[in-house]
Amino acid sequence: MNNTAASPMSTVATSSSGRATGKSTSFTLELQSMMFSLGDARRPLHETAVLVEDIVHTQLINLLQQAAEVSQLRGARVISAEDLLFLMRKDKKKLKRLLKYMFFRDYKSKIVKGIEEDDLLEDKFSNSSNVNKRQKIAQDFLHSIDQTGELLAMFEDDEIDDVKQERMERAERQTRMMDTAQYAEFCESRQLSFSKKASKFRDWLDCSSMEIKPNVIAMEILAYLAYETVAQLVDLALLVRQDMAPKAGDPFSHAISATFIQYHASSESTAACGIEAQSDAIQPSHIREAIRRYGHKIGPVSPFTSAYRRNGMTFLAC
Amino acid sequence: MPYDSYLHIFLPDELNQENTEQTLTEGKQGVERNHEIQGDPSRLQSVSEKNSNGICTDNFNLSNSGSNPLPTENSTLPSPENSSSSFFPLTSMTPLMPVTPVSESSGIVPQLQNIVSTVNLACKLDLKKIALHAKNAEYNPKRFAAVIMRIREPRTTALIFSSGKMVCTGAKSEELSRLAARKFARVVQKLGFPARFLDFKIQNMVGSCDVRFPIRLESLVLTHQQFSSYEPELFPGLIYRMVKPRIVLLIFVSGKVVLTGAKERSEIYEAFENIYPILKSFKKA
């Protein structure tokens, strides 16, 4: 991330290692920028970013270990896209989002290759079977594990991704009020991702202790999942913050769902409340509450199952 | 830019070859022959009647040797709307286009940046021989099974395959692409191969321009969801897939627009005229 004078991050105090770890690489600054682009305030809190970094890191390491187990099961020598896709098979919406991302990556390389003469030659050099390679991998794999046909049905399914839709609407609302300079900053922040800093990301993940390591496409997917985790955390934290905001004079405020409030906050005359909530940065407490609620599985038999027995971590990204 | 029209004489087109070979029975080659007959004379003709139809926009600079039987003349002014490449094809196969394809609405004309074309030289080629004897040729069979050749005028690159097929990239107009392809073919011919010039086809055209105002991509992607994809983490531009004409546009926050996927110049102009009012409505205040 480039620390230009206009960047909101330049004024935030930095320490190269997060408070929880003594690692040399840290994504705190980038995370602050990412959170801003995902809906947080213009200057997200440093503590929040450190907490988010910690959470994302822990989740990714756990995910990697599970993927390594899957990889071992099928007797492979590297962790590949198939293993990660396998871990995500339970949540169709998130899987579909991941697939869309992979296909978009293929599509974008195809287009950009047609534009740049040098890219065209480079592509010819590498291998022309690179076209749509991610799509092929995903389709082949899902085909092989799909017993009921519901995974393959996803490819034809044209349903709108609600979460993505909400994020787009939030971004649109956020940018509506900005002037040109702020908007330029915002766009720059939006372009930040873990995949742009691939080598730093690899160091940060630190797979050196693992027996089986991820290959290139698996790393791409992991970078995407890291970004998705951050996005999910911001989504949830914003909901939590909305919940916490006291609405004066409304006797049923505790019973109204957060999404309802959020939807109406932008158009109602309780604009004062809305603006206050918007300008505050996300606090670490919001994040912690969001994690707590997310991990708390409420299902039909949950009153009868022990809350302390949970197999493994609840992943935000899959 | 220099336009070596002597190529029409020295590079045997289908017409000349037919006199020396057997009569060609293949219909496809017959079509190509017709094309060549129509193409060349009309091009030569239009050089001389440049002023009569008022549609001369090329800057011919026929700097060549005295053996050239053609009259050496410079054409008239470049087209009024811009000074860069507006090299309209003069063959009778293409419809006459208005000199200024500018409609009242935008006043901006996209500039062509790259043309990719293919042609069939219709003979097996010995790539090693070509690489050894030709200037500016690269051949690394372990990496890629084609010769990469470059020429300076027009500044283009060709990929030449042993089957005789050739891809030509980098030209800034249809005519220049064809000219470059002919030059490459000429090089191959000079090395002793019976190269022809079959099925020349423009495969892709890329244009770009600048609307000169910032655009709010977040709202554009929301309102035109079926056509747009915007993932700034992956690519800073919004990818807009226009249905009619079937063109892909890359729209950037700065207002720069890249158009690709066209087989004809008119598709690029039409696509831009379609998108311009949309972009104006999403202008960042």
PDB file of N, CA and C in Angstrom, chain A residues 101 104-105 107-108 111-112 114-118 120-122 124-126 160 164-165 168-169 171-173 175-180 183-184 186-187 190-193 195-196 224 227, chain B residues 114 116 138 143-144 148 150 155-157 159 161 167 169-170 204 206 214-219 221-222 225 229-237 239 241 248 250 253 258 260 284-285:
ATOM      1  N   TYR A 101     -15.650 -15.342  -8.471  1.00  0.00           N
ATOM      2  CA  TYR A 101     -14.365 -14.661  -8.396  1.00  0.00           C
ATOM      3  C   TYR A 101     -13.345 -15.335  -9.306  1.00  0.00           C
ATOM      4  N   PHE A 104     -14.167 -14.699 -12.916  1.00  0.00           N
ATOM      5  CA  PHE A 104     -13.876 -13.320 -13.260  1.00  0.00           C
ATOM      6  C   PHE A 104     -12.387 -13.145 -13.498  1.00  0.00           C
ATOM      7  N   ARG A 105     -11.582 -13.826 -12.714  1.00  0.00           N
ATOM      8  CA  ARG A 105     -10.129 -13.741 -12.887  1.00  0.00           C
ATOM      9  C   ARG A 105      -9.717 -14.260 -14.247  1.00  0.00           C
ATOM     10  N   TYR A 107     -11.636 -14.437 -16.879  1.00  0.00           N
ATOM     11  CA  TYR A 107     -12.204 -13.559 -17.888  1.00  0.00           C
ATOM     12  C   TYR A 107     -11.361 -12.306 -18.038  1.00  0.00           C
ATOM     13  N   LYS A 108     -10.937 -11.763 -16.922  1.00  0.00           N
ATOM     14  CA  LYS A 108     -10.156 -10.543 -16.954  1.00  0.00           C
ATOM     15  C   LYS A 108      -8.831 -10.781 -17.652  1.00  0.00           C
ATOM     16  N   ILE A 111      -9.376 -10.818 -21.407  1.00  0.00           N
ATOM     17  CA  ILE A 111      -9.609  -9.512 -22.023  1.00  0.00           C
ATOM     18  C   ILE A 111      -8.332  -8.696 -22.060  1.00  0.00           C
ATOM     19  N   VAL A 112      -7.651  -8.632 -20.939  1.00  0.00           N
ATOM     20  CA  VAL A 112      -6.463  -7.793 -20.880  1.00  0.00           C
ATOM     21  C   VAL A 112      -5.406  -8.319 -21.831  1.00  0.00           C
ATOM     22  N   GLY A 114      -5.990  -9.576 -24.688  1.00  0.00           N
ATOM     23  CA  GLY A 114      -6.308  -9.147 -26.036  1.00  0.00           C
ATOM     24  C   GLY A 114      -5.919  -7.701 -26.311  1.00  0.00           C
ATOM     25  N   ILE A 115      -5.714  -6.976 -25.237  1.00  0.00           N
ATOM     26  CA  ILE A 115      -5.453  -5.552 -25.411  1.00  0.00           C
ATOM     27  C   ILE A 115      -3.974  -5.256 -25.528  1.00  0.00           C
ATOM     28  N   GLU A 116      -3.224  -5.888 -24.660  1.00  0.00           N
ATOM     29  CA  GLU A 116      -1.792  -5.622 -24.636  1.00  0.00           C
ATOM     30  C   GLU A 116      -1.082  -6.611 -25.529  1.00  0.00           C
ATOM     31  N   GLU A 117      -0.347  -6.121 -26.471  1.00  0.00           N
ATOM     32  CA  GLU A 117       0.375  -6.964 -27.406  1.00  0.00           C
ATOM     33  C   GLU A 117       1.351  -7.867 -26.678  1.00  0.00           C
ATOM     34  N   ASP A 118       2.043  -7.279 -25.682  1.00  0.00           N
ATOM     35  CA  ASP A 118       3.058  -8.078 -24.997  1.00  0.00           C
ATOM     36  C   ASP A 118       2.423  -9.199 -24.205  1.00  0.00           C
ATOM     37  N   LEU A 120      -0.189 -10.729 -24.978  1.00  0.00           N
ATOM     38  CA  LEU A 120      -0.607 -11.766 -25.911  1.00  0.00           C
ATOM     39  C   LEU A 120       0.538 -12.728 -26.144  1.00  0.00           C
ATOM     40  N   LEU A 121       1.739 -12.176 -26.331  1.00  0.00           N
ATOM     41  CA  LEU A 121       2.884 -13.031 -26.579  1.00  0.00           C
ATOM     42  C   LEU A 121       3.235 -13.845 -25.338  1.00  0.00           C
ATOM     43  N   GLU A 122       3.170 -13.169 -24.175  1.00  0.00           N
ATOM     44  CA  GLU A 122       3.476 -13.862 -22.922  1.00  0.00           C
ATOM     45  C   GLU A 122       2.570 -15.050 -22.736  1.00  0.00           C
ATOM     46  N   LYS A 124       0.994 -16.725 -25.035  1.00  0.00           N
ATOM     47  CA  LYS A 124       1.315 -17.777 -25.991  1.00  0.00           C
ATOM     48  C   LYS A 124       2.502 -18.578 -25.490  1.00  0.00           C
ATOM     49  N   PHE A 125       3.428 -17.862 -24.851  1.00  0.00           N
ATOM     50  CA  PHE A 125       4.616 -18.525 -24.342  1.00  0.00           C
ATOM     51  C   PHE A 125       4.268 -19.541 -23.265  1.00  0.00           C
ATOM     52  N   SER A 126       3.470 -19.069 -22.291  1.00  0.00           N
ATOM     53  CA  SER A 126       3.244 -19.931 -21.133  1.00  0.00           C
ATOM     54  C   SER A 126       2.517 -21.190 -21.564  1.00  0.00           C
ATOM     55  N   ILE A 160     -29.383 -13.610  -7.382  1.00  0.00           N
ATOM     56  CA  ILE A 160     -28.550 -12.490  -6.938  1.00  0.00           C
ATOM     57  C   ILE A 160     -27.945 -12.843  -5.595  1.00  0.00           C
ATOM     58  N   LYS A 164     -23.440  -9.676  -1.558  1.00  0.00           N
ATOM     59  CA  LYS A 164     -22.711  -8.850  -2.515  1.00  0.00           C
ATOM     60  C   LYS A 164     -23.528  -7.602  -2.849  1.00  0.00           C
ATOM     61  N   GLN A 165     -24.818  -7.800  -3.000  1.00  0.00           N
ATOM     62  CA  GLN A 165     -25.711  -6.700  -3.328  1.00  0.00           C
ATOM     63  C   GLN A 165     -25.673  -5.651  -2.236  1.00  0.00           C
ATOM     64  N   MET A 168     -22.511  -3.709  -2.363  1.00  0.00           N
ATOM     65  CA  MET A 168     -22.495  -2.739  -3.458  1.00  0.00           C
ATOM     66  C   MET A 168     -23.319  -1.518  -3.093  1.00  0.00           C
ATOM     67  N   GLU A 169     -24.487  -1.769  -2.466  1.00  0.00           N
ATOM     68  CA  GLU A 169     -25.340  -0.642  -2.105  1.00  0.00           C
ATOM     69  C   GLU A 169     -24.662   0.228  -1.059  1.00  0.00           C
ATOM     70  N   ALA A 171     -21.483   0.611  -0.629  1.00  0.00           N
ATOM     71  CA  ALA A 171     -20.417   1.374  -1.280  1.00  0.00           C
ATOM     72  C   ALA A 171     -20.987   2.557  -2.033  1.00  0.00           C
ATOM     73  N   GLU A 172     -22.124   2.317  -2.669  1.00  0.00           N
ATOM     74  CA  GLU A 172     -22.740   3.395  -3.438  1.00  0.00           C
ATOM     75  C   GLU A 172     -23.162   4.518  -2.512  1.00  0.00           C
ATOM     76  N   ARG A 173     -23.751   4.154  -1.383  1.00  0.00           N
ATOM     77  CA  ARG A 173     -24.169   5.181  -0.425  1.00  0.00           C
ATOM     78  C   ARG A 173     -22.961   5.942   0.093  1.00  0.00           C
ATOM     79  N   THR A 175     -20.113   6.455  -1.349  1.00  0.00           N
ATOM     80  CA  THR A 175     -19.420   7.319  -2.304  1.00  0.00           C
ATOM     81  C   THR A 175     -20.267   8.485  -2.780  1.00  0.00           C
ATOM     82  N   ARG A 176     -21.549   8.392  -2.539  1.00  0.00           N
ATOM     83  CA  ARG A 176     -22.428   9.449  -3.030  1.00  0.00           C
ATOM     84  C   ARG A 176     -22.016  10.815  -2.484  1.00  0.00           C
ATOM     85  N   MET A 177     -21.615  10.817  -1.203  1.00  0.00           N
ATOM     86  CA  MET A 177     -21.337  12.096  -0.545  1.00  0.00           C
ATOM     87  C   MET A 177     -19.912  12.571  -0.745  1.00  0.00           C
ATOM     88  N   MET A 178     -19.104  11.759  -1.377  1.00  0.00           N
ATOM     89  CA  MET A 178     -17.691  12.132  -1.432  1.00  0.00           C
ATOM     90  C   MET A 178     -17.412  13.123  -2.553  1.00  0.00           C
ATOM     91  N   ASP A 179     -16.383  13.915  -2.346  1.00  0.00           N
ATOM     92  CA  ASP A 179     -15.932  14.752  -3.458  1.00  0.00           C
ATOM     93  C   ASP A 179     -14.874  13.984  -4.252  1.00  0.00           C
ATOM     94  N   THR A 180     -14.354  14.610  -5.291  1.00  0.00           N
ATOM     95  CA  THR A 180     -13.473  13.887  -6.205  1.00  0.00           C
ATOM     96  C   THR A 180     -12.226  13.337  -5.516  1.00  0.00           C
ATOM     97  N   TYR A 183     -13.079  10.487  -3.280  1.00  0.00           N
ATOM     98  CA  TYR A 183     -13.454   9.336  -4.077  1.00  0.00           C
ATOM     99  C   TYR A 183     -12.231   8.654  -4.658  1.00  0.00           C
ATOM    100  N   ALA A 184     -11.260   9.441  -5.058  1.00  0.00           N
ATOM    101  CA  ALA A 184     -10.032   8.847  -5.585  1.00  0.00           C
ATOM    102  C   ALA A 184      -9.345   8.001  -4.515  1.00  0.00           C
ATOM    103  N   PHE A 186     -10.820   6.603  -1.984  1.00  0.00           N
ATOM    104  CA  PHE A 186     -11.671   5.428  -1.759  1.00  0.00           C
ATOM    105  C   PHE A 186     -11.385   4.352  -2.801  1.00  0.00           C
ATOM    106  N   CYS A 187     -11.288   4.779  -4.055  1.00  0.00           N
ATOM    107  CA  CYS A 187     -11.034   3.802  -5.116  1.00  0.00           C
ATOM    108  C   CYS A 187      -9.700   3.118  -4.929  1.00  0.00           C
ATOM    109  N   ARG A 190     -10.083   0.549  -2.318  1.00  0.00           N
ATOM    110  CA  ARG A 190     -10.826  -0.617  -2.798  1.00  0.00           C
ATOM    111  C   ARG A 190      -9.945  -1.563  -3.582  1.00  0.00           C
ATOM    112  N   GLN A 191      -8.897  -1.005  -4.206  1.00  0.00           N
ATOM    113  CA  GLN A 191      -8.059  -1.853  -5.031  1.00  0.00           C
ATOM    114  C   GLN A 191      -7.090  -2.699  -4.217  1.00  0.00           C
ATOM    115  N   LEU A 192      -6.993  -2.397  -2.943  1.00  0.00           N
ATOM    116  CA  LEU A 192      -6.094  -3.176  -2.095  1.00  0.00           C
ATOM    117  C   LEU A 192      -6.636  -4.575  -1.894  1.00  0.00           C
ATOM    118  N   SER A 193      -5.751  -5.528  -1.952  1.00  0.00           N
ATOM    119  CA  SER A 193      -6.183  -6.882  -1.636  1.00  0.00           C
ATOM    120  C   SER A 193      -4.967  -7.684  -1.239  1.00  0.00           C
ATOM    121  N   SER A 195      -4.155 -10.424  -2.595  1.00  0.00           N
ATOM    122  CA  SER A 195      -3.535 -11.026  -3.774  1.00  0.00           C
ATOM    123  C   SER A 195      -2.541 -10.080  -4.430  1.00  0.00           C
ATOM    124  N   LYS A 196      -2.727  -8.752  -4.168  1.00  0.00           N
ATOM    125  CA  LYS A 196      -1.769  -7.810  -4.740  1.00  0.00           C
ATOM    126  C   LYS A 196      -0.420  -7.930  -4.055  1.00  0.00           C
ATOM    127  N   TYR A 224      -8.157 -14.584  -1.542  1.00  0.00           N
ATOM    128  CA  TYR A 224      -9.555 -14.199  -1.677  1.00  0.00           C
ATOM    129  C   TYR A 224     -10.317 -14.467  -0.378  1.00  0.00           C
ATOM    130  N   TYR A 227      -9.659 -11.899   2.213  1.00  0.00           N
ATOM    131  CA  TYR A 227     -10.402 -10.665   1.953  1.00  0.00           C
ATOM    132  C   TYR A 227     -11.875 -10.834   2.313  1.00  0.00           C
TER     133      TYR A 227
ATOM    134  N   ASN B 114      -4.891  -1.028 -31.214  1.00  0.00           N
ATOM    135  CA  ASN B 114      -4.272  -2.297 -31.582  1.00  0.00           C
ATOM    136  C   ASN B 114      -5.224  -3.076 -32.470  1.00  0.00           C
ATOM    137  N   VAL B 116      -5.541  -6.945 -34.229  1.00  0.00           N
ATOM    138  CA  VAL B 116      -4.993  -8.289 -34.353  1.00  0.00           C
ATOM    139  C   VAL B 116      -5.626  -8.914 -35.586  1.00  0.00           C
ATOM    140  N   GLU B 138      12.713 -14.037 -33.835  1.00  0.00           N
ATOM    141  CA  GLU B 138      13.059 -14.827 -32.649  1.00  0.00           C
ATOM    142  C   GLU B 138      12.445 -16.194 -32.816  1.00  0.00           C
ATOM    143  N   ARG B 143      10.239 -23.005 -26.030  1.00  0.00           N
ATOM    144  CA  ARG B 143       9.238 -22.176 -25.356  1.00  0.00           C
ATOM    145  C   ARG B 143       7.941 -22.085 -26.149  1.00  0.00           C
ATOM    146  N   PHE B 144       8.087 -21.886 -27.431  1.00  0.00           N
ATOM    147  CA  PHE B 144       6.889 -21.637 -28.219  1.00  0.00           C
ATOM    148  C   PHE B 144       7.144 -22.006 -29.665  1.00  0.00           C
ATOM    149  N   ILE B 148       8.758 -15.314 -33.955  1.00  0.00           N
ATOM    150  CA  ILE B 148       8.238 -13.986 -33.646  1.00  0.00           C
ATOM    151  C   ILE B 148       9.048 -12.990 -34.437  1.00  0.00           C
ATOM    152  N   ARG B 150       9.407  -8.967 -36.030  1.00  0.00           N
ATOM    153  CA  ARG B 150       8.937  -7.594 -35.854  1.00  0.00           C
ATOM    154  C   ARG B 150       9.425  -6.733 -37.009  1.00  0.00           C
ATOM    155  N   ARG B 155       4.804  -0.428 -37.001  1.00  0.00           N
ATOM    156  CA  ARG B 155       5.417  -1.115 -35.866  1.00  0.00           C
ATOM    157  C   ARG B 155       4.507  -2.249 -35.427  1.00  0.00           C
ATOM    158  N   THR B 156       4.865  -3.461 -35.868  1.00  0.00           N
ATOM    159  CA  THR B 156       3.994  -4.605 -35.606  1.00  0.00           C
ATOM    160  C   THR B 156       4.827  -5.841 -35.312  1.00  0.00           C
ATOM    161  N   THR B 157       4.125  -6.827 -34.783  1.00  0.00           N
ATOM    162  CA  THR B 157       4.762  -8.100 -34.448  1.00  0.00           C
ATOM    163  C   THR B 157       3.965  -9.207 -35.121  1.00  0.00           C
ATOM    164  N   LEU B 159       3.387 -13.516 -35.438  1.00  0.00           N
ATOM    165  CA  LEU B 159       3.695 -14.871 -34.996  1.00  0.00           C
ATOM    166  C   LEU B 159       3.506 -15.747 -36.218  1.00  0.00           C
ATOM    167  N   PHE B 161       3.676 -19.456 -37.889  1.00  0.00           N
ATOM    168  CA  PHE B 161       3.668 -20.872 -37.520  1.00  0.00           C
ATOM    169  C   PHE B 161       4.109 -21.735 -38.686  1.00  0.00           C
ATOM    170  N   VAL B 167      -0.169 -14.621 -37.374  1.00  0.00           N
ATOM    171  CA  VAL B 167      -0.944 -13.648 -36.601  1.00  0.00           C
ATOM    172  C   VAL B 167      -0.165 -12.348 -36.601  1.00  0.00           C
ATOM    173  N   THR B 169       0.013  -8.459 -34.999  1.00  0.00           N
ATOM    174  CA  THR B 169      -0.542  -7.593 -33.951  1.00  0.00           C
ATOM    175  C   THR B 169       0.212  -6.277 -33.882  1.00  0.00           C
ATOM    176  N   GLY B 170      -0.441  -5.266 -33.332  1.00  0.00           N
ATOM    177  CA  GLY B 170       0.241  -4.010 -33.042  1.00  0.00           C
ATOM    178  C   GLY B 170      -0.092  -2.880 -33.982  1.00  0.00           C
ATOM    179  N   ASN B 204      -9.506  -8.846 -34.043  1.00  0.00           N
ATOM    180  CA  ASN B 204      -9.873  -8.041 -32.885  1.00  0.00           C
ATOM    181  C   ASN B 204      -9.354  -6.622 -33.067  1.00  0.00           C
ATOM    182  N   VAL B 206      -8.937  -2.896 -30.877  1.00  0.00           N
ATOM    183  CA  VAL B 206      -8.992  -2.263 -29.556  1.00  0.00           C
ATOM    184  C   VAL B 206      -8.917  -0.758 -29.742  1.00  0.00           C
ATOM    185  N   PRO B 214     -14.552  12.282 -14.021  1.00  0.00           N
ATOM    186  CA  PRO B 214     -14.505  11.064 -13.214  1.00  0.00           C
ATOM    187  C   PRO B 214     -15.884  10.404 -13.178  1.00  0.00           C
ATOM    188  N   ILE B 215     -15.872   9.079 -13.046  1.00  0.00           N
ATOM    189  CA  ILE B 215     -17.107   8.308 -13.098  1.00  0.00           C
ATOM    190  C   ILE B 215     -17.283   7.535 -11.797  1.00  0.00           C
ATOM    191  N   ARG B 216     -18.522   7.505 -11.289  1.00  0.00           N
ATOM    192  CA  ARG B 216     -18.786   6.758 -10.063  1.00  0.00           C
ATOM    193  C   ARG B 216     -19.108   5.312 -10.403  1.00  0.00           C
ATOM    194  N   LEU B 217     -18.100   4.478 -10.366  1.00  0.00           N
ATOM    195  CA  LEU B 217     -18.280   3.110 -10.803  1.00  0.00           C
ATOM    196  C   LEU B 217     -19.203   2.314  -9.885  1.00  0.00           C
ATOM    197  N   GLU B 218     -19.247   2.680  -8.596  1.00  0.00           N
ATOM    198  CA  GLU B 218     -20.097   1.924  -7.667  1.00  0.00           C
ATOM    199  C   GLU B 218     -21.556   1.995  -8.077  1.00  0.00           C
ATOM    200  N   SER B 219     -21.999   3.178  -8.518  1.00  0.00           N
ATOM    201  CA  SER B 219     -23.399   3.296  -8.918  1.00  0.00           C
ATOM    202  C   SER B 219     -23.637   2.681 -10.280  1.00  0.00           C
ATOM    203  N   VAL B 221     -22.152   0.048 -11.502  1.00  0.00           N
ATOM    204  CA  VAL B 221     -22.243  -1.412 -11.405  1.00  0.00           C
ATOM    205  C   VAL B 221     -23.572  -1.824 -10.774  1.00  0.00           C
ATOM    206  N   LEU B 222     -24.110  -0.959  -9.928  1.00  0.00           N
ATOM    207  CA  LEU B 222     -25.382  -1.282  -9.270  1.00  0.00           C
ATOM    208  C   LEU B 222     -26.541  -1.196 -10.255  1.00  0.00           C
ATOM    209  N   GLN B 225     -26.275  -3.958 -13.494  1.00  0.00           N
ATOM    210  CA  GLN B 225     -25.716  -5.199 -12.978  1.00  0.00           C
ATOM    211  C   GLN B 225     -25.597  -6.298 -14.009  1.00  0.00           C
ATOM    212  N   SER B 229     -19.291  -5.877 -14.358  1.00  0.00           N
ATOM    213  CA  SER B 229     -18.606  -6.526 -13.230  1.00  0.00           C
ATOM    214  C   SER B 229     -17.519  -5.571 -12.759  1.00  0.00           C
ATOM    215  N   TYR B 230     -17.484  -5.377 -11.455  1.00  0.00           N
ATOM    216  CA  TYR B 230     -16.496  -4.455 -10.913  1.00  0.00           C
ATOM    217  C   TYR B 230     -15.907  -5.068  -9.659  1.00  0.00           C
ATOM    218  N   GLU B 231     -14.660  -5.513  -9.767  1.00  0.00           N
ATOM    219  CA  GLU B 231     -13.962  -6.087  -8.610  1.00  0.00           C
ATOM    220  C   GLU B 231     -12.655  -5.346  -8.468  1.00  0.00           C
ATOM    221  N   PRO B 232     -12.676  -4.213  -7.787  1.00  0.00           N
ATOM    222  CA  PRO B 232     -11.456  -3.397  -7.745  1.00  0.00           C
ATOM    223  C   PRO B 232     -10.245  -4.108  -7.152  1.00  0.00           C
ATOM    224  N   GLU B 233     -10.484  -5.154  -6.332  1.00  0.00           N
ATOM    225  CA  GLU B 233      -9.323  -5.871  -5.787  1.00  0.00           C
ATOM    226  C   GLU B 233      -8.582  -6.598  -6.895  1.00  0.00           C
ATOM    227  N   LEU B 234      -9.324  -6.951  -7.940  1.00  0.00           N
ATOM    228  CA  LEU B 234      -8.705  -7.695  -9.026  1.00  0.00           C
ATOM    229  C   LEU B 234      -8.260  -6.802 -10.166  1.00  0.00           C
ATOM    230  N   PHE B 235      -9.078  -5.832 -10.485  1.00  0.00           N
ATOM    231  CA  PHE B 235      -8.816  -5.000 -11.645  1.00  0.00           C
ATOM    232  C   PHE B 235      -9.472  -3.653 -11.409  1.00  0.00           C
ATOM    233  N   PRO B 236      -8.706  -2.576 -11.595  1.00  0.00           N
ATOM    234  CA  PRO B 236      -9.243  -1.262 -11.240  1.00  0.00           C
ATOM    235  C   PRO B 236     -10.383  -0.763 -12.116  1.00  0.00           C
ATOM    236  N   GLY B 237     -10.623  -1.411 -13.256  1.00  0.00           N
ATOM    237  CA  GLY B 237     -11.663  -0.927 -14.147  1.00  0.00           C
ATOM    238  C   GLY B 237     -12.926  -1.757 -14.069  1.00  0.00           C
ATOM    239  N   ILE B 239     -15.775  -3.760 -15.920  1.00  0.00           N
ATOM    240  CA  ILE B 239     -15.881  -4.461 -17.200  1.00  0.00           C
ATOM    241  C   ILE B 239     -17.344  -4.474 -17.615  1.00  0.00           C
ATOM    242  N   ARG B 241     -20.059  -5.452 -20.441  1.00  0.00           N
ATOM    243  CA  ARG B 241     -20.250  -6.291 -21.628  1.00  0.00           C
ATOM    244  C   ARG B 241     -21.477  -5.802 -22.383  1.00  0.00           C
ATOM    245  N   VAL B 248     -16.710  -5.322 -25.440  1.00  0.00           N
ATOM    246  CA  VAL B 248     -16.400  -5.241 -24.017  1.00  0.00           C
ATOM    247  C   VAL B 248     -15.723  -3.904 -23.758  1.00  0.00           C
ATOM    248  N   LEU B 250     -13.850  -1.363 -20.927  1.00  0.00           N
ATOM    249  CA  LEU B 250     -13.222  -1.245 -19.613  1.00  0.00           C
ATOM    250  C   LEU B 250     -13.338   0.221 -19.227  1.00  0.00           C
ATOM    251  N   VAL B 253     -12.208   4.855 -13.316  1.00  0.00           N
ATOM    252  CA  VAL B 253     -12.691   5.979 -12.514  1.00  0.00           C
ATOM    253  C   VAL B 253     -12.274   7.308 -13.125  1.00  0.00           C
ATOM    254  N   VAL B 258     -11.675   1.878 -22.458  1.00  0.00           N
ATOM    255  CA  VAL B 258     -11.030   1.037 -23.461  1.00  0.00           C
ATOM    256  C   VAL B 258     -12.105   0.144 -24.049  1.00  0.00           C
ATOM    257  N   THR B 260     -12.920  -3.141 -26.623  1.00  0.00           N
ATOM    258  CA  THR B 260     -12.253  -4.262 -27.278  1.00  0.00           C
ATOM    259  C   THR B 260     -13.259  -5.298 -27.722  1.00  0.00           C
ATOM    260  N   LYS B 284     -19.036  11.929 -11.656  1.00  0.00           N
ATOM    261  CA  LYS B 284     -18.815  12.280 -10.245  1.00  0.00           C
ATOM    262  C   LYS B 284     -18.859  13.791 -10.137  1.00  0.00           C
ATOM    263  N   ALA B 285     -19.761  14.273  -9.305  1.00  0.00           N
ATOM    264  CA  ALA B 285     -19.945  15.723  -9.220  1.00  0.00           C
ATOM    265  C   ALA B 285     -18.683  16.444  -8.791  1.00  0.00           C
TER     266      ALA B 285
END
